[in-house]
XYZ file of C-alpha atoms in Angstrom:
490
model
C -23.758 41.040 65.663
C -20.404 41.863 64.129
C -21.877 44.797 62.222
C -23.496 46.136 65.408
C -20.236 45.911 67.319
C -18.460 47.723 64.534
C -20.983 50.566 64.629
C -20.711 50.827 68.417
C -16.937 50.969 68.184
C -17.123 53.707 65.560
C -19.567 55.644 67.720
C -17.141 55.649 70.653
C -14.281 56.627 68.398
C -16.102 59.654 66.960
C -17.264 60.699 70.429
C -13.682 60.680 71.766
C -12.493 62.560 68.679
C -15.187 65.205 69.125
C -14.296 65.687 72.784
C -10.603 65.991 71.872
C -11.360 68.640 69.250
C -13.489 70.610 71.691
C -10.818 70.442 74.376
C -8.137 71.483 71.899
C -10.224 74.456 70.796
C -10.880 75.462 74.392
C -7.208 75.218 75.310
C -6.264 77.242 72.227
C -8.753 79.974 73.066
C -7.578 80.005 76.679
C -3.945 80.363 75.651
C -4.824 83.118 73.198
C -6.785 84.904 75.904
C -3.855 84.614 78.285
C -1.457 85.839 75.602
C -3.458 89.016 75.141
C -2.115 91.893 77.230
C -4.175 92.763 80.278
C -4.730 96.273 81.689
C -2.253 95.447 84.443
C 0.438 94.643 81.863
C -0.069 98.065 80.327
C 0.123 99.743 83.710
C 3.350 97.913 84.526
C 4.902 99.142 81.274
C 3.686 102.669 81.992
C 5.168 102.549 85.473
C 8.531 101.329 84.216
C 8.700 104.220 81.765
C 7.305 107.065 83.877
C 7.795 106.334 87.585
C 9.597 109.310 89.113
C 11.691 107.297 91.565
C 12.802 104.972 88.762
C 13.769 107.956 86.628
C 15.929 109.202 89.492
C 17.617 105.804 89.668
C 18.202 105.973 85.915
C 19.889 109.360 86.294
C 22.125 107.927 89.013
C 23.125 105.169 86.597
C 23.878 107.752 83.910
C 26.031 109.593 86.438
C 27.967 106.372 87.142
C 28.540 105.946 83.403
C 30.020 109.421 83.219
C 32.224 108.670 86.231
C 33.562 105.604 84.418
C 34.310 107.744 81.350
C 36.180 110.144 83.614
C 38.266 107.294 85.071
C 39.018 105.997 81.556
C 40.157 109.454 80.469
C 42.896 109.463 83.120
C 44.906 107.014 81.001
C 45.166 109.564 78.173
C 47.546 112.538 78.094
C 46.295 115.866 79.359
C 46.725 118.781 76.965
C 46.101 122.388 77.826
C 47.085 125.934 76.937
C 48.267 128.249 79.670
C 48.631 131.976 79.002
C 49.620 134.791 81.335
C 49.972 138.521 80.680
C 50.928 140.727 83.645
C 51.687 144.358 84.456
C 53.794 145.076 87.527
C 55.279 147.991 89.411
C 57.410 148.468 92.528
C 58.760 145.537 94.396
C 62.348 144.532 94.932
C 65.191 145.676 92.682
C 68.479 143.997 91.845
C 71.393 146.489 91.961
C 74.328 145.665 89.674
C 77.410 147.860 90.546
C 78.746 148.096 87.043
C 79.900 151.702 87.636
C 81.840 150.866 90.781
C 83.521 147.997 88.982
C 84.330 149.528 85.604
C 84.795 153.271 86.281
C 88.261 152.893 87.936
C 89.382 150.777 84.983
C 87.976 153.237 82.490
C 89.596 156.145 84.338
C 92.989 154.431 84.210
C 92.635 153.796 80.499
C 91.599 157.417 79.866
C 94.652 158.654 81.804
C 96.920 156.501 79.652
C 95.354 157.829 76.478
C 95.572 161.400 77.658
C 99.312 160.985 78.548
C 99.860 159.975 74.917
C 98.089 163.084 73.708
C 94.867 161.283 72.848
C 91.423 162.072 74.236
C 89.922 159.665 76.763
C 87.141 157.717 75.078
C 85.954 155.469 77.922
C 82.722 156.733 79.523
C 81.791 156.973 83.133
C 79.170 154.312 83.983
C 76.368 154.453 86.502
C 75.380 151.562 88.707
C 72.422 149.632 87.205
C 69.233 148.846 89.158
C 67.148 146.045 87.608
C 63.549 145.661 88.924
C 62.757 142.118 90.102
C 59.347 142.319 88.405
C 59.075 143.219 84.780
C 56.786 146.132 84.108
C 54.956 143.937 81.624
C 55.397 140.311 80.720
C 53.612 137.494 78.915
C 54.091 133.752 79.104
C 52.051 131.492 76.790
C 52.628 127.757 76.656
C 51.114 124.527 75.346
C 51.519 121.783 77.964
C 51.176 118.014 77.575
C 51.269 115.765 80.656
C 51.280 111.972 80.197
C 51.188 109.658 83.237
C 53.877 106.986 82.909
C 53.421 105.101 86.170
C 50.323 105.899 88.207
C 48.867 102.698 89.779
C 45.998 104.637 91.325
C 44.569 105.361 87.856
C 44.181 101.655 87.048
C 42.593 100.824 90.393
C 40.294 103.825 90.136
C 39.091 102.544 86.769
C 38.310 99.189 88.393
C 36.529 100.969 91.225
C 34.292 102.965 88.905
C 33.514 99.858 86.836
C 32.330 97.938 89.904
C 30.331 100.928 91.102
C 28.640 101.094 87.707
C 27.784 97.391 87.873
C 26.403 97.870 91.369
C 24.303 100.788 90.167
C 22.935 98.710 87.279
C 22.050 95.878 89.651
C 20.387 98.328 92.017
C 18.360 99.736 89.139
C 17.237 96.241 88.130
C 16.307 95.470 91.733
C 14.313 98.691 92.017
C 12.581 97.952 88.709
C 11.470 94.538 89.977
C 10.322 96.068 93.235
C 8.338 98.661 91.310
C 6.631 95.912 89.292
C 5.644 94.217 92.529
C 4.372 97.468 94.042
C 2.292 98.239 90.950
C 0.717 94.779 90.991
C -0.006 94.920 94.713
C -1.473 98.428 94.432
C -3.657 97.322 91.506
C -5.022 94.356 93.437
C -5.540 96.513 96.511
C -7.624 98.903 94.440
C -9.700 96.073 92.974
C -10.232 94.683 96.453
C -11.334 98.045 97.857
C -13.562 98.680 94.849
C -15.233 95.314 95.277
C -15.775 96.043 98.982
C -17.595 99.252 98.015
C -19.869 97.268 95.694
C -20.612 94.722 98.424
C -21.475 97.361 101.004
C -23.558 99.235 98.440
C -25.522 96.056 97.718
C -25.899 95.378 101.432
C -27.155 98.932 101.927
C -29.853 98.431 99.319
C -31.034 95.287 101.080
C -31.064 97.028 104.464
C -32.995 99.957 102.986
C -35.570 97.484 101.782
C -35.778 96.048 105.290
C -36.376 99.528 106.663
C -39.198 100.159 104.191
C -40.774 96.748 104.876
C -40.683 97.280 108.615
C -42.076 100.790 108.301
C -45.033 99.327 106.385
C -45.451 96.603 109.002
C -45.500 99.218 111.743
C -48.000 101.294 109.786
C -50.235 98.222 109.496
C -49.696 97.499 113.209
C -48.013 94.175 112.463
C -44.688 95.137 114.054
C -43.386 97.475 116.728
C -41.169 100.537 116.427
C -38.228 98.499 117.746
C -38.126 96.594 114.457
C -37.779 99.842 112.480
C -35.129 101.162 114.866
C -33.197 97.905 114.603
C -33.274 98.083 110.803
C -32.169 101.721 110.841
C -29.253 100.924 113.139
C -28.191 98.241 110.674
C -28.430 100.749 107.822
C -26.288 103.294 109.682
C -23.689 100.607 110.320
C -23.608 99.681 106.632
C -23.357 103.354 105.641
C -20.401 103.819 107.961
C -18.663 100.758 106.568
C -19.418 101.930 103.036
C -17.863 105.338 103.735
C -14.710 103.691 105.071
C -14.563 101.350 102.065
C -14.885 104.306 99.686
C -12.046 106.043 101.493
C -9.879 102.950 101.150
C -10.778 102.699 97.458
C -9.881 106.339 96.751
C -6.621 105.993 98.670
C -5.703 102.828 96.772
C -6.478 104.539 93.449
C -4.352 107.562 94.370
C -1.400 105.416 95.401
C -1.619 103.314 92.241
C -1.696 106.410 90.020
C 1.208 107.831 92.020
C 3.314 104.754 91.208
C 2.753 105.129 87.457
C 3.022 108.945 87.562
C -0.537 109.840 86.612
C -3.055 112.283 88.111
C -4.119 110.781 91.434
C -7.833 110.827 90.645
C -7.611 109.272 87.169
C -9.798 106.226 86.585
C -8.208 102.763 86.540
C -9.066 100.266 83.834
C -10.539 97.044 85.170
C -9.741 93.485 84.036
C -12.091 91.792 81.603
C -13.299 89.255 84.182
C -12.310 89.745 87.817
C -13.756 86.376 88.770
C -11.054 84.596 86.736
C -8.136 86.602 88.111
C -6.823 84.156 90.716
C -7.152 81.128 88.432
C -5.598 82.929 85.452
C -2.766 84.349 87.530
C -1.935 81.077 89.236
C -1.660 79.166 85.966
C 0.852 76.405 86.438
C 1.249 77.037 90.140
C -1.608 74.641 90.947
C -0.305 71.890 88.669
C 3.242 71.352 89.899
C 4.582 69.560 92.905
C 5.988 71.222 95.971
C 9.723 71.856 96.021
C 11.825 72.366 99.153
C 12.091 75.986 100.207
C 15.877 75.656 100.461
C 16.159 74.706 96.786
C 13.946 77.617 95.800
C 15.987 79.968 97.985
C 19.253 78.862 96.347
C 17.828 79.647 92.921
C 16.518 82.958 94.224
C 20.006 83.882 95.437
C 21.321 83.378 91.923
C 18.635 85.628 90.419
C 18.179 88.421 92.928
C 19.819 91.634 91.737
C 20.421 92.781 95.324
C 22.998 89.987 95.687
C 24.872 91.121 92.585
C 24.669 94.701 93.779
C 26.398 93.860 97.072
C 28.960 91.623 95.355
C 29.935 94.515 93.094
C 30.044 96.831 96.107
C 32.498 94.453 97.816
C 34.719 94.439 94.716
C 34.549 98.229 94.538
C 35.573 98.470 98.183
C 38.533 96.155 97.513
C 39.584 98.421 94.647
C 39.370 101.365 97.055
C 41.808 99.565 99.378
C 44.204 99.109 96.448
C 43.948 102.814 95.631
C 44.939 103.744 99.160
C 47.902 101.376 98.997
C 49.186 102.927 95.754
C 49.649 106.224 97.567
C 52.722 104.635 99.178
C 54.279 104.083 95.722
C 56.007 106.667 93.509
C 54.286 108.316 90.597
C 56.037 109.194 87.347
C 54.753 111.510 84.620
C 56.150 113.099 81.466
C 55.560 116.822 80.879
C 56.282 118.776 77.693
C 55.980 122.581 77.410
C 56.082 124.564 74.173
C 55.623 128.330 74.449
C 56.700 131.935 74.040
C 57.547 134.524 76.669
C 58.754 138.087 76.848
C 57.425 141.595 77.126
C 55.553 141.334 73.820
C 53.943 138.552 71.822
C 56.068 137.132 69.054
C 57.477 133.912 67.672
C 61.132 134.885 67.244
C 63.897 132.619 68.455
C 64.646 134.776 71.483
C 61.041 134.425 72.707
C 60.036 130.821 71.927
C 61.137 127.918 74.117
C 60.439 124.289 74.925
C 60.913 122.187 78.012
C 60.581 118.395 78.482
C 60.482 117.041 82.018
C 60.121 113.719 83.795
C 58.382 114.341 87.089
C 58.691 111.942 90.023
C 56.444 112.204 93.062
C 56.915 109.958 96.061
C 55.450 110.578 99.471
C 57.930 109.161 101.959
C 56.207 109.955 105.249
C 52.882 111.513 106.206
C 52.485 110.656 109.867
C 50.885 107.242 109.066
C 47.865 108.907 107.484
C 47.850 106.548 104.499
C 48.035 103.507 106.760
C 44.988 104.748 108.644
C 43.108 105.311 105.363
C 43.957 101.765 104.223
C 42.604 100.352 107.471
C 39.408 102.356 107.088
C 38.913 101.019 103.553
C 39.516 97.457 104.762
C 36.903 97.885 107.490
C 34.411 99.098 104.876
C 35.083 95.943 102.860
C 34.509 93.743 105.912
C 31.264 95.555 106.678
C 30.008 94.942 103.130
C 30.894 91.246 103.340
C 28.908 90.924 106.568
C 26.043 92.793 104.950
C 26.216 90.319 102.059
C 25.841 87.390 104.464
C 22.920 89.121 106.169
C 21.200 89.700 102.827
C 21.627 86.013 102.009
C 19.758 85.076 105.186
C 17.102 87.728 104.581
C 16.358 86.418 101.087
C 16.084 82.847 102.364
C 13.656 84.006 105.030
C 11.748 86.105 102.518
C 11.360 83.161 100.138
C 10.179 80.872 102.932
C 7.698 83.461 104.170
C 6.392 84.177 100.659
C 5.899 80.473 99.915
C 4.060 79.908 103.186
C 1.887 82.970 102.693
C 0.924 81.953 99.172
C 0.079 78.436 100.279
C -2.108 79.782 103.107
C -3.760 82.281 100.755
C -4.460 79.585 98.185
C -6.111 77.374 100.802
C -8.030 80.352 102.200
C -9.639 80.947 98.799
C -11.161 77.463 98.795
C -12.365 77.918 102.376
C -13.808 81.327 101.590
C -15.760 79.926 98.634
C -17.339 77.270 100.845
C -18.074 79.854 103.517
C -19.775 82.122 101.004
C -21.916 79.333 99.586
C -23.007 78.249 103.067
C -23.804 81.802 104.218
C -25.721 82.579 101.014
C -27.841 79.437 101.417
C -28.406 80.174 105.103
C -29.546 83.699 104.313
C -31.866 82.416 101.604
C -33.555 80.029 104.007
C -33.804 82.532 106.868
C -35.179 85.203 104.522
C -37.855 82.825 103.271
C -38.843 81.925 106.827
C -38.871 85.620 107.774
C -41.253 86.396 104.926
C -43.496 83.592 106.165
C -43.352 84.953 109.705
C -41.380 81.991 111.047
C -38.186 83.945 111.903
C -37.685 87.253 113.634
C -35.935 90.265 112.208
C -32.781 89.886 114.304
C -32.125 86.410 112.930
C -32.686 87.629 109.377
C -30.360 90.626 109.778
C -27.703 88.441 111.382
C -27.918 86.064 108.436
C -27.528 88.973 106.044
C -24.538 90.270 108.016
C -22.921 86.832 107.898
C -23.473 86.707 104.135
C -21.951 90.179 103.665
C -18.921 89.285 105.762
C -18.480 86.024 103.868
C -18.600 87.851 100.541
C -16.067 90.381 101.805
C -13.875 87.572 103.067
C -14.038 85.866 99.675
C -13.012 89.115 97.964
C -10.178 89.699 100.406
C -8.828 86.165 100.096
C -8.971 86.193 96.299
C -7.014 89.411 95.982
C -4.705 88.478 98.848
C -3.848 85.402 96.810
C -2.795 87.623 93.902
C -0.844 89.879 96.236
C 0.969 86.904 97.760
C 1.740 85.648 94.278
C 3.304 88.993 93.319
C 5.347 88.925 96.530
C 6.549 85.394 95.796
C 7.604 86.382 92.284
C 9.583 89.243 93.781
C 11.154 87.111 96.526
C 12.291 84.399 94.133
C 13.494 86.789 91.474
C 11.195 85.137 88.931
C 9.218 86.836 86.209
C 5.477 87.281 86.380
C 3.657 84.093 85.561
C 6.599 81.792 86.286
C 5.501 78.175 86.651
C 5.475 76.381 89.967
C 8.438 74.329 88.839
C 10.420 77.524 89.251
C 8.989 78.628 92.590
C 7.964 75.380 94.193
C 4.331 76.226 94.916
C 1.714 73.567 94.287
C -1.199 71.673 95.686
């Protein structure tokens, strides 16, 4: 008895060990499969590198970087060379009466010399006319200007720094929005493609009904109304198929547009579409529900739109400070080294230097600066109100996304049950129809219910993925974040 018990205990032990090994292998393979990049991951990377709108945003960011470099350069001295060569003629003249002043004196001196028997040596002078403009002139200088006290330069540097940060946050926000749009467009294409397959399959079944009824009419076992009823059903399916194909082509074009590819290029499909909702949900089904308010608070700390507006508020405050500095004096140091004259040369009589301290202070401008300061303050207040509004919008967006995902998740389970019931009902009605126990209308209605249930299952499955992408965007979380981060669970 003891030996038998020992063997039984060993048997249970090895059975549990075998099950554990199998489960461990399955979990390992599942994790490896999930770790492998999917076609959607590749498309997201392609979109982030080639989307035209994102490239425009990147150029705007590069422009903000250059604006910051420009603001930084204002702290350094400005050096430049200024050269001027001019030819002039006419214009005003300056008359210097040297003859009228000196000739009487020279005449008196000549008379004295002549009275002493000496010749007069002092000449007779003409009045001199000096043109105001030189006939030709050059002025070449090397100028250095260094700001000594310019408060506006410092505040402008702050302004450009905050604008750059706001641009970076806006780029991050647009990048996340693009990821969401690519995912949603991909799922929309898969949903439309699956609808085409369903209607195509339904059309084949209806065509078979038409052929069966045509044979029954030929054998005088049915009336023409049965054939007409089947044909009407076929026309309805063909119309729905045409609309589904249009939706599929439109979804493919929009998806390719987002990743900057030819609109008609084929889209790679996932390895197993049936596993998409389960694989994408991952930990979302395993965690408990968290309050929407707690999720919203975390979302506010992660959303780049919040940081973008915060930086915009700081930039607007810096703009107010810039306007206020216009009421203060500005001091700069200027140094000029150059040569001037009628010809180029570096002799002492042509070269010069000049060092200056320049003070600029606007004392009164009709209260224009005060009005500009008030305008800048109003802009800051408007941005603060916009920040509060965005806070409320994100909270509402998170709540709506969580509710939508929860409804979509429950709809998937309902749709599965609906599909199973409609498929079984169609199977039974079809069997009775073949045995002559049900009429054609009942059979076609059962088929229509099955088709609609299959479409509903497809729509709910992909709507679940779409809602998941929207929740990831609303909460500022990365793709595949666990429910502990977003608060979605059973």
